Structures are given as C-alpha cells and as structure tokens.
Short mmCIF file of C-alpha atoms in Angstrom, two decimals:
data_model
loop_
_atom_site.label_atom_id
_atom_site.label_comp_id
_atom_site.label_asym_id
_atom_site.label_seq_id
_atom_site.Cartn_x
_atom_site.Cartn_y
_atom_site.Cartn_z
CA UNK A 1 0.00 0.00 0.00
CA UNK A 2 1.57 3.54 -1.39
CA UNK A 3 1.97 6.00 1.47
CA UNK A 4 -0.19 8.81 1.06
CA UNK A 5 2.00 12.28 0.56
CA UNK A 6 0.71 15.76 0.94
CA UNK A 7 0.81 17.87 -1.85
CA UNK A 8 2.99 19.90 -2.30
CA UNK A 9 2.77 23.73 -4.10
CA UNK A 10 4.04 26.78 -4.00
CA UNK A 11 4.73 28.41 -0.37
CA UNK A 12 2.37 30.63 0.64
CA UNK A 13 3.60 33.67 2.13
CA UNK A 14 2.08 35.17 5.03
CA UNK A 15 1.53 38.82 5.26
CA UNK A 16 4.44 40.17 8.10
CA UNK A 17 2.71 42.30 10.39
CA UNK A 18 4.11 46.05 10.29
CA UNK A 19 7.49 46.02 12.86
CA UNK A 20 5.94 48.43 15.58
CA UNK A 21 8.26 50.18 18.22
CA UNK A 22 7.05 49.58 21.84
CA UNK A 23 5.12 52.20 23.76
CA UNK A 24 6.95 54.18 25.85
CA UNK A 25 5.41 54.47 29.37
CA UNK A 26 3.51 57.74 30.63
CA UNK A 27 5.94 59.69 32.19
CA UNK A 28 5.25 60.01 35.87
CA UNK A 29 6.15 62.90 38.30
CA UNK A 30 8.64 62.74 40.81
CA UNK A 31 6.75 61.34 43.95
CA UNK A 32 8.43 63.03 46.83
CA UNK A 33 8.32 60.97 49.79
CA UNK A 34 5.89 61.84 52.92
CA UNK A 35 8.90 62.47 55.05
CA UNK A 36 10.72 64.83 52.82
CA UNK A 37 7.76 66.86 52.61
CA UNK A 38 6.96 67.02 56.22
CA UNK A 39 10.86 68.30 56.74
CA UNK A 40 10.34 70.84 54.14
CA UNK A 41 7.41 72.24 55.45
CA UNK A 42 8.94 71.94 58.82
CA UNK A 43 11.24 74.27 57.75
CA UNK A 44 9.07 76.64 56.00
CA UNK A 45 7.71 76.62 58.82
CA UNK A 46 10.41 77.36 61.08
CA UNK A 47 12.01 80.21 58.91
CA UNK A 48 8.77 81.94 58.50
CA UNK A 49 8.62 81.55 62.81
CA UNK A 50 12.37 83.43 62.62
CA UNK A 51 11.50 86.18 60.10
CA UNK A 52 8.67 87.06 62.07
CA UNK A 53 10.57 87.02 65.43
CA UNK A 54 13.06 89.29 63.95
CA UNK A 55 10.59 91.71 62.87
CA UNK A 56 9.37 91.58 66.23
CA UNK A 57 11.91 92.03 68.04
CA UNK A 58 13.64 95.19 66.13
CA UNK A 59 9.67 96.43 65.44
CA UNK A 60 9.52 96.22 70.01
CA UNK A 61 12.76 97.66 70.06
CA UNK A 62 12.43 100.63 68.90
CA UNK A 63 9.16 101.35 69.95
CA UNK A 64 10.58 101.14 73.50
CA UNK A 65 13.04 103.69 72.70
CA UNK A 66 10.62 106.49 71.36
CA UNK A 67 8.55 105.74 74.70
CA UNK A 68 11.75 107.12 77.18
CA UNK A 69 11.25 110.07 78.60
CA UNK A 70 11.55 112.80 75.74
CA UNK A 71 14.44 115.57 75.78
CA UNK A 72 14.01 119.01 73.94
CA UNK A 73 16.22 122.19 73.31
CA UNK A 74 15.50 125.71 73.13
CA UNK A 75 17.55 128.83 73.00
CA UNK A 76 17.51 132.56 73.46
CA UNK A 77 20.01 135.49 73.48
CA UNK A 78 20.58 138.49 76.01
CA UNK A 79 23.13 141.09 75.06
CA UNK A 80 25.24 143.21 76.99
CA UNK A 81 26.11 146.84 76.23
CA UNK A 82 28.04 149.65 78.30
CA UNK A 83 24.98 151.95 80.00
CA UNK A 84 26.98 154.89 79.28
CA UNK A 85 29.52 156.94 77.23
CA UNK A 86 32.01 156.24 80.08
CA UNK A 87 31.45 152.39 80.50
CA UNK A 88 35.06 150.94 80.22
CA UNK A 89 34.82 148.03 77.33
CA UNK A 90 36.27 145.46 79.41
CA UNK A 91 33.37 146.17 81.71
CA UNK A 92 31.19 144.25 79.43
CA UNK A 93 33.45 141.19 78.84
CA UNK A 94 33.79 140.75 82.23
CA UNK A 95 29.77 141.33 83.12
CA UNK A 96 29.41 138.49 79.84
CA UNK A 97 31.36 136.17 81.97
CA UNK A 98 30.39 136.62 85.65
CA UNK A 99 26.28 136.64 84.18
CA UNK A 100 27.21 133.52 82.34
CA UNK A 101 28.68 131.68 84.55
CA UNK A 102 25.18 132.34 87.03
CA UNK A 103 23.04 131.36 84.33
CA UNK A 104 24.70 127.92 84.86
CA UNK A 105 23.59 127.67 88.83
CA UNK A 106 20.81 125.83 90.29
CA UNK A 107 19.48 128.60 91.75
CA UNK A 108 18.90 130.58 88.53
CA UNK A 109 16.94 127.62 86.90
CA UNK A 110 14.61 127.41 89.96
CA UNK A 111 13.89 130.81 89.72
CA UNK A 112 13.25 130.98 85.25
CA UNK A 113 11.06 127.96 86.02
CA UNK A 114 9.07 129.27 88.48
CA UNK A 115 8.64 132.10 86.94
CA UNK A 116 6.73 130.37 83.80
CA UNK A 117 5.23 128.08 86.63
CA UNK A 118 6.46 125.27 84.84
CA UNK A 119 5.45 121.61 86.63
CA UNK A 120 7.79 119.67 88.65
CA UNK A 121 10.10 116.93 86.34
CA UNK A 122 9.93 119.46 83.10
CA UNK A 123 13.03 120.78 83.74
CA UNK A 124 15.34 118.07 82.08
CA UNK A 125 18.56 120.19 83.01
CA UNK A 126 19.89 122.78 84.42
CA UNK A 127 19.86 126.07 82.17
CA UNK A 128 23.19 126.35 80.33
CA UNK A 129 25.14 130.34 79.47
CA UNK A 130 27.04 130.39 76.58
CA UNK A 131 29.49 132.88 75.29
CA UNK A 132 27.83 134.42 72.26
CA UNK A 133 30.35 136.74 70.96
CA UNK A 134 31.82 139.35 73.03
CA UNK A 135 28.81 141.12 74.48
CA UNK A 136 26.21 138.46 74.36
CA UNK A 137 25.27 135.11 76.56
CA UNK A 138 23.26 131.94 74.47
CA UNK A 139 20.89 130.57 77.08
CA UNK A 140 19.80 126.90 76.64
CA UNK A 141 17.20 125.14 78.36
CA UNK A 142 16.38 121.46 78.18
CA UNK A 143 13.01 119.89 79.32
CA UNK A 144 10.14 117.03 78.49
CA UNK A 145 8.16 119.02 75.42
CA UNK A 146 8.96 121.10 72.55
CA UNK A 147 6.52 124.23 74.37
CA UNK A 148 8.36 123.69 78.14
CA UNK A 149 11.63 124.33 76.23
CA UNK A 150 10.58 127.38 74.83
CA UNK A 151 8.63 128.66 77.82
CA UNK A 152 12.08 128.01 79.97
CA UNK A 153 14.27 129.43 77.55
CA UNK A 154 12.16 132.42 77.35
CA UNK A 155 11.48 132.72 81.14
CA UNK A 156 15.29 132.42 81.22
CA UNK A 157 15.65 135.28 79.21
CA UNK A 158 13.82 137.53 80.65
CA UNK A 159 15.24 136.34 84.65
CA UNK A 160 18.69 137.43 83.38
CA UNK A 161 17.98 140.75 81.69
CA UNK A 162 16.19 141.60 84.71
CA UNK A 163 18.60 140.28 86.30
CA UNK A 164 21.43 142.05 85.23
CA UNK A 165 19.36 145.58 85.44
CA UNK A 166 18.52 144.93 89.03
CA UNK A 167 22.14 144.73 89.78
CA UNK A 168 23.39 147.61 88.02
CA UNK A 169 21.40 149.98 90.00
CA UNK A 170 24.22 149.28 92.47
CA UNK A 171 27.31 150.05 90.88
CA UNK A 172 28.94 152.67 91.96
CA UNK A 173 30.52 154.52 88.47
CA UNK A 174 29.87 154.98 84.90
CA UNK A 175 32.95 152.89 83.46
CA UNK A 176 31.73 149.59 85.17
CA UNK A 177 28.12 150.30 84.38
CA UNK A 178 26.45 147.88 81.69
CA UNK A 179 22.82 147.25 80.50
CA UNK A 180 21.21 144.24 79.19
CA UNK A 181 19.07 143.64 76.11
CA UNK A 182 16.30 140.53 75.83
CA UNK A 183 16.48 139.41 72.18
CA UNK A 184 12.99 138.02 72.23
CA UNK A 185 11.76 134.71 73.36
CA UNK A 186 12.75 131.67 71.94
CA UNK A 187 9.99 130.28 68.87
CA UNK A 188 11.05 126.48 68.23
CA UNK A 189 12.90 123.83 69.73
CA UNK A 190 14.56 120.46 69.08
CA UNK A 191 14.12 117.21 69.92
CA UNK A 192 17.62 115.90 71.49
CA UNK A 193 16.60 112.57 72.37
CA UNK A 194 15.72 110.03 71.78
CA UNK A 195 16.06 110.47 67.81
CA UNK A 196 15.28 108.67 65.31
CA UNK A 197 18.78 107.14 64.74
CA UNK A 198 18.26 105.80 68.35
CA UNK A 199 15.34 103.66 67.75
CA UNK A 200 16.83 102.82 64.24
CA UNK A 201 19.70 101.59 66.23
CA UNK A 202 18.34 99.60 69.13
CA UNK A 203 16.31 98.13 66.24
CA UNK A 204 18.45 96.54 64.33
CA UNK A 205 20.36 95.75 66.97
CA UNK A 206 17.65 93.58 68.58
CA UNK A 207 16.97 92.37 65.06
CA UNK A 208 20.39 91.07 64.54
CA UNK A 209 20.42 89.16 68.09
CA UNK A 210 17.59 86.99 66.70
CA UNK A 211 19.08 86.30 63.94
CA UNK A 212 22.70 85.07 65.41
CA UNK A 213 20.94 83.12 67.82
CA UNK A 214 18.97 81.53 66.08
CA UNK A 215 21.82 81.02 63.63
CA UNK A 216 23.61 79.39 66.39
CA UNK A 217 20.60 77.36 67.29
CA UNK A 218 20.60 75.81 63.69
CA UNK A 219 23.99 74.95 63.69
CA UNK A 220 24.01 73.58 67.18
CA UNK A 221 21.06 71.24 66.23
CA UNK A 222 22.22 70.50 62.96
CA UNK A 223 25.59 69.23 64.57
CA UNK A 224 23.50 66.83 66.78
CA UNK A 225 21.49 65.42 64.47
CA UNK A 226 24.86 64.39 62.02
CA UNK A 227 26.58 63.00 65.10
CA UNK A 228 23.75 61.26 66.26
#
C-alpha cells in the first residue's frame, strides 16, 4: 500500500505584520516621599517663625526707645552793652562772663522755672550760658516738650535781663556800668533725644540678636542630628 504524501505547491507567504516600536510608558512625576515633605514644610515653617521674630523684636525695640522720657532744646540770646559813654569796654566782657557763669547755677533755673510756673520733672537740666560773641550770653534750656523748652528758655531770658538791670542799679561809676538787652523769646525747639537714629539703632540691633541666635541654634542642632 503507497503512502499517502501531501501535496505539495508553491509556499504561501504570510503577510508580516508592520514592525511596531514599543510604547513608551507615561511619564510620571517625581513622587516626593511623605517624610521629605513634612521636613520641608517643617522648615518653612520654622524660617517663616524666625523672620517674624526678627521683625518683632527690632519692630519692640524701637518702639521702647521712642517711649523714654523725651528731651528738647531751646535757646535765646541776652546782650550786653556799656549803659553809658564812660562804661570801660572790658566792663562788658567781664559782666558776659560773671552773668554767664550764674546762668549755669541751680538757683537761677529754679527761679526761670518758676517764673513760667512750669510743673515739677519738666526741667530736664539745668539752664546752660554760653558765650555768644563778646557782648552776648546763648541761654539753653532742656526739658520734656517742645513748648516747656521754649517757655524756659524764654522765662530764662527775661530772669537774666532783669537780672542784670537789678544789679546795676548798684554800681557805683559809669565805666563799670552795663545794661542788658532781651532778644525776644525763643519760637522752636529740638528734639535731642531720643532720635530717630536711636530707635533705628536699638532696632536693628535687637533684630540682629535673633538672627545670630537663632543662627547658632541651627547649627548647634544641625551638629546633633549628624553625630547622632
């Protein structure tokens, strides 16, 4: 019995299937871990905390500084000239000196600040005599506000012209006889201290203490943590 064969033809060829090149994957975003997000905010967190201690602490600063007790200046002008044709002209130098160096005493402060009944603490000094020129003494008063400076200085000026009269009406001669002239009382005044530059100061000073410590604190910490 003949084996049975399988015909046999011409290959078929199967149709190859287009070569394709392999989806890429989605791209994904960079998962940050829970950790690393809780340190970053932690230290968000933490500088936000120093920046607004900082702010704090030059803002408190410098507030306390324009609270002190305030300091202000005012100043006036009483000139000597001789009272006569005879007056010798170191009459007046001298009388510019020995008036000037009163204006300086306790005694003459009490009296200019009584005499504008001024209250008790508003005197932050005592009232100063300057040499003006050669015939004239600068008198400077300090106290709390800008209008108790001026009302001293004035009342000062007006104690030591009257001062200076009252007294000549006992010298004896015309060549050591001298009179006085007020130059008018004293319109503004200025603010001494605290200034602005103060409170600027203490400011940033306070400021820059947070800062370094907490600077240091940082450091100190981040040198335990690596050791540990």
């Amino acid at each position: 019995m003949q084996a049975l064969r399988t015909p046999t033809g011409p290959a078929i060829e199967r149709p190859v299937p287009p070569w394709s090149e392999p989806l890429a994957a989605p791209a994904r975003g960079t998962v940050v871990p829970p950790a690393r997000r809780r340190r970053k905010a932690l230290r968000a967190a933490v500088l936000l905390i120093v920046l607004l201690l900082t702010a704090a602490a030059g803002l408190g600063a410098a507030a306390v500084v324009k609270t002190r007790p305030h300091t202000w200046q005012a100043a006036t002008v009483v000139t000597l000239q001789p009272a006569s044709l005879g007056t010798d002209a170191a009459a007046v130098s001298a009388a510019v000196e020995r008036y000037r160096t009163r204006v300086g005493t306790q005694d003459f402060t009490t009296l200019a600040a009584l005499r504008t009944n001024l209250p008790a603490g508003t005197v932050r000094e005592q009232l100063a005599g300057l040499e003006d020129g050669p015939d004239s003494i600068r008198l400077v008063a300090r106290a709390s506000t800008h209008e108790h400076a001026v009302r001293l200085a004035d009342s000062a000026g007006q104690t030591l012209a009257s001062t200076i009269t009252s007294d000549q009406n006992g010298v004896t001669g015309d060549s050591n006889r001298v009179s006085a002239t007020y130059g008018g009382s004293a319109r503004s005044a200025t603010l001494l201290a605290p200034t602005d530059r103060d409170a600027y100061l203490a400011g940033g000073l306070a400021a820059g203490a947070v800062l370094v410590l907490s600077l240091a604190f940082a450091v100190l910490h981040g040198g335990r943590k690596s050791a540990s």
